[in-house]
Coordinates of C-alpha atoms in Angstrom, one line a residue:
Chain A
D1 CA 7.8 8.2 16.1
T2 CA 11.6 6.6 16.4
E3 CA 10.8 3.3 18.4
V4 CA 15.0 3.2 19.4
T5 CA 15.1 5.2 21.6
Q6 CA 19.1 7.0 22.7
T7 CA 20.2 8.8 26.0
P8 CA 21.5 11.1 26.6
K9 CA 20.4 12.8 24.4
H10 CA 24.0 16.2 25.1
L11 CA 27.4 14.6 25.9
V12 CA 30.2 16.8 26.8
M13 CA 33.4 15.0 28.9
G14 CA 36.9 15.4 29.7
M15 CA 39.8 13.0 28.3
T16 CA 40.2 11.2 31.1
N17 CA 36.3 10.7 31.9
K18 CA 35.1 7.5 32.0
K19 CA 30.9 8.2 30.2
S20 CA 28.9 5.4 28.8
L21 CA 25.9 6.0 26.0
K22 CA 23.3 3.5 26.2
C23 CA 20.2 2.5 23.5
E24 CA 17.4 0.9 23.7
Q25 CA 14.2 -0.8 20.7
H26 CA 11.6 -2.2 21.8
M27 CA 10.2 -3.6 18.3
G28 CA 11.7 -7.3 19.2
H29 CA 14.9 -6.9 16.9
R30 CA 17.2 -9.4 16.9
A31 CA 20.7 -7.1 15.8
M32 CA 21.9 -3.7 16.3
Y33 CA 24.4 -1.2 15.4
W34 CA 27.0 1.6 17.2
Y35 CA 28.0 3.9 13.8
K36 CA 29.8 7.1 14.6
Q37 CA 28.8 10.5 11.9
K38 CA 31.6 13.4 12.1
A39 CA 30.0 16.5 10.2
K40 CA 28.8 17.1 6.3
K41 CA 29.6 13.1 6.6
P42 CA 27.9 9.3 6.1
P43 CA 27.3 7.0 9.6
E44 CA 30.1 4.7 9.9
L45 CA 29.6 1.1 11.1
M46 CA 31.5 0.7 14.9
F47 CA 29.9 -2.7 16.0
V48 CA 27.2 -4.5 14.9
Y49 CA 25.9 -6.9 17.2
S50 CA 24.2 -9.9 16.5
Y51 CA 21.3 -12.0 19.0
E52 CA 24.1 -10.3 22.1
K53 CA 26.9 -11.6 20.3
L54 CA 29.7 -9.0 18.1
S55 CA 29.8 -9.9 14.8
I56 CA 31.3 -6.7 13.8
N57 CA 33.7 -5.1 15.6
E58 CA 35.5 -2.1 12.9
S59 CA 38.8 -1.9 14.0
V60 CA 37.5 0.2 16.3
P61 CA 39.8 1.5 19.4
S62 CA 39.8 0.0 22.2
R63 CA 38.5 3.2 24.4
F64 CA 35.2 2.3 22.9
S65 CA 33.7 -1.0 24.2
P66 CA 30.7 -2.1 23.6
E67 CA 28.3 -4.3 26.0
C68 CA 24.6 -5.6 24.9
P69 CA 22.4 -6.9 27.9
N70 CA 20.4 -8.5 26.7
S71 CA 18.6 -8.0 23.1
S72 CA 16.4 -4.6 23.6
L73 CA 19.8 -2.5 25.1
L74 CA 23.6 -1.1 23.7
N75 CA 25.3 0.5 25.1
L76 CA 28.7 2.1 24.2
H77 CA 31.4 2.8 27.2
L78 CA 34.1 5.7 26.7
H79 CA 37.4 5.6 27.6
A80 CA 40.3 8.3 28.1
L81 CA 38.5 9.7 24.6
Q82 CA 40.4 12.1 22.8
P83 CA 39.5 15.4 21.4
E84 CA 38.2 13.6 17.6
D85 CA 36.2 11.7 18.9
S86 CA 33.6 14.3 18.8
A87 CA 31.1 12.9 16.7
L88 CA 27.6 12.2 16.2
Y89 CA 26.8 9.1 17.4
L90 CA 24.0 6.3 15.8
C91 CA 22.2 3.7 17.2
A92 CA 20.3 1.7 15.2
S93 CA 18.3 -2.3 14.8
S94 CA 17.5 -4.6 12.7
Q95 CA 15.1 -7.4 12.5
D96 CA 17.8 -10.5 11.3
Q97 CA 20.9 -9.4 10.4
G98 CA 22.1 -10.1 7.0
V99 CA 18.9 -12.8 6.9
S100 CA 17.9 -10.7 4.3
T101 CA 19.2 -7.4 1.6
A102 CA 15.6 -6.2 2.6
D103 CA 16.5 -6.2 7.0
T104 CA 16.4 -2.6 7.1
Q105 CA 17.5 -0.9 9.9
Y106 CA 15.9 2.2 12.4
F107 CA 18.0 4.5 13.7
G108 CA 17.7 6.2 17.1
P109 CA 17.7 10.2 17.4
G110 CA 21.2 10.1 18.1
T111 CA 23.7 11.3 20.8
R112 CA 25.6 14.5 20.4
L113 CA 29.1 14.2 22.0
T114 CA 31.8 17.0 22.8
V115 CA 35.2 15.4 24.1
L116 CA 37.3 19.1 25.5
Chain B
A1 CA 36.2 2.3 -5.7
Q2 CA 33.2 4.2 -4.7
K3 CA 30.3 1.4 -4.3
I4 CA 27.6 4.5 -3.8
T5 CA 27.7 7.3 -5.2
Q6 CA 25.6 10.7 -5.0
T7 CA 26.8 13.0 -7.6
Q8 CA 24.3 16.0 -5.9
P9 CA 26.6 17.4 -2.9
G10 CA 22.9 20.0 -2.3
M11 CA 20.0 21.3 -4.3
F12 CA 17.1 23.1 -3.8
V13 CA 13.2 23.0 -4.8
Q14 CA 10.3 25.2 -4.8
E15 CA 7.9 24.0 -2.2
K16 CA 5.1 21.6 -4.3
E17 CA 6.8 20.3 -6.7
A18 CA 9.3 17.5 -7.4
V19 CA 12.7 16.7 -6.4
T20 CA 14.9 13.8 -7.4
L21 CA 18.3 12.8 -6.0
D22 CA 20.6 11.0 -7.5
C23 CA 22.1 8.0 -6.4
T24 CA 24.1 5.6 -8.7
Y25 CA 26.0 2.3 -7.4
D26 CA 28.5 -0.3 -7.8
T27 CA 27.6 -4.2 -7.0
S28 CA 28.9 -7.7 -8.9
D29 CA 26.5 -9.3 -6.9
Q30 CA 22.9 -10.0 -8.1
S31 CA 21.2 -10.3 -4.6
Y32 CA 20.8 -6.3 -2.8
G33 CA 19.0 -4.6 -1.1
L34 CA 19.4 -0.1 -2.0
F35 CA 17.4 3.0 1.0
W36 CA 17.4 5.9 0.8
Y37 CA 17.4 8.1 4.5
K38 CA 16.3 11.1 6.0
Q39 CA 18.3 12.6 8.5
P40 CA 17.0 16.2 9.8
S41 CA 19.9 18.7 11.7
S42 CA 18.1 16.7 14.4
G43 CA 20.3 14.5 13.9
E44 CA 17.6 11.5 13.5
M45 CA 18.3 9.2 10.6
I46 CA 14.7 8.6 9.3
F47 CA 14.5 5.2 6.7
L48 CA 12.2 6.4 3.0
I49 CA 12.0 3.6 1.0
Y50 CA 13.9 0.2 1.2
Q51 CA 14.1 -1.7 -3.4
G52 CA 15.3 -4.9 -4.3
S53 CA 17.9 -5.7 -6.5
Y54 CA 15.1 -8.7 -7.5
D55 CA 11.4 -6.3 -7.6
E56 CA 10.5 -6.0 -11.2
Q57 CA 8.2 -2.1 -9.6
N58 CA 9.6 0.6 -9.1
A59 CA 9.2 0.6 -4.1
T60 CA 6.8 3.9 -3.8
E61 CA 6.4 4.6 -0.4
G62 CA 3.7 8.7 0.5
R63 CA 5.2 10.6 -1.3
Y64 CA 8.8 9.0 -2.1
S65 CA 9.3 6.5 -5.2
L66 CA 12.0 5.4 -5.6
N67 CA 13.3 6.2 -9.7
F68 CA 14.9 2.2 -9.9
Q69 CA 16.9 0.8 -13.2
K70 CA 18.7 -1.4 -12.9
A71 CA 20.6 -2.1 -15.9
R72 CA 21.8 1.6 -15.7
K73 CA 22.7 1.0 -11.0
S74 CA 20.7 4.2 -10.7
A75 CA 17.8 4.4 -7.2
N76 CA 16.8 7.8 -7.7
L77 CA 14.4 8.8 -4.7
V78 CA 11.9 10.9 -6.5
I79 CA 9.7 13.0 -3.5
S80 CA 7.0 15.0 -5.1
A81 CA 4.1 18.4 -3.2
S82 CA 7.8 18.8 -1.2
Q83 CA 8.0 21.0 1.7
L84 CA 9.4 22.9 4.3
G85 CA 10.0 19.9 6.2
D86 CA 11.9 18.3 3.8
S87 CA 14.6 20.1 3.8
A88 CA 17.2 17.1 5.7
M89 CA 20.4 15.7 4.3
Y90 CA 19.7 13.0 1.5
F91 CA 21.9 10.0 2.2
C92 CA 21.7 6.5 -0.4
A93 CA 22.1 3.2 1.3
M94 CA 23.0 -0.6 -0.3
R95 CA 23.3 -3.5 1.1
E96 CA 25.0 -6.5 -0.9
G97 CA 23.9 -10.4 -0.1
W98 CA 22.9 -12.2 2.7
G99 CA 25.3 -12.0 6.2
N100 CA 27.4 -9.6 7.4
T101 CA 27.1 -7.2 4.9
P102 CA 27.9 -4.4 6.0
L103 CA 25.4 -1.0 4.8
V104 CA 27.6 0.7 2.2
F105 CA 26.1 5.4 2.9
G106 CA 27.0 7.0 0.1
K107 CA 28.4 11.0 0.7
G108 CA 25.0 12.4 0.3
T109 CA 22.7 15.4 -0.8
R110 CA 21.2 18.3 1.2
L111 CA 17.8 19.4 -0.2
S112 CA 16.5 22.3 1.1
V113 CA 12.9 23.0 0.0
I114 CA 12.1 26.8 -1.1
A115 CA 8.7 28.3 -0.1

């Protein structure tokens, strides 16, 4: 069983809505990640938090706003999304970003987002 | 240029047979790590196996083994005794060096196990 949980599993929202995706890990990891995955494509990195600080933002539009309240929690706040933002959003965590090449990312089950 | 290449978009294998999923990579770093993930239709990315560039032995994890050929820059995943539950998308990924380097994924191979 995964030790990275994500809620909700599914989300349908309109373009004017504000919603949040939540991710939680209980492995004591200090790095957490958000990925976006379109159908039949590999995951694309969006954000990385290391020790609760944003360390990578892959030029993601400001309608996506990440937040890391503590080392176990990661949120992704969504506002004024477009239909093309519909995708699977995956959260991952790892022991310590980049300390070694063996730093393995463990993923949650994902949130399937549909923007109408 | 693609850093990770998976040339097999889809593969079929008979139940209980072994199957090899191909992965080649491109890097000029001496230090890197290679990963394989499984993604069933439910969406979760499941970590399968890791191989470090300095590891002399091929990695194994249960029915999964990684055929690492450094000179050829290939890191093929071998699944022995395929099961119906192995039907999924499989992604090869690489991290180069240390520090803020992202995990780069290949395009994936869809494996279908036939009874």
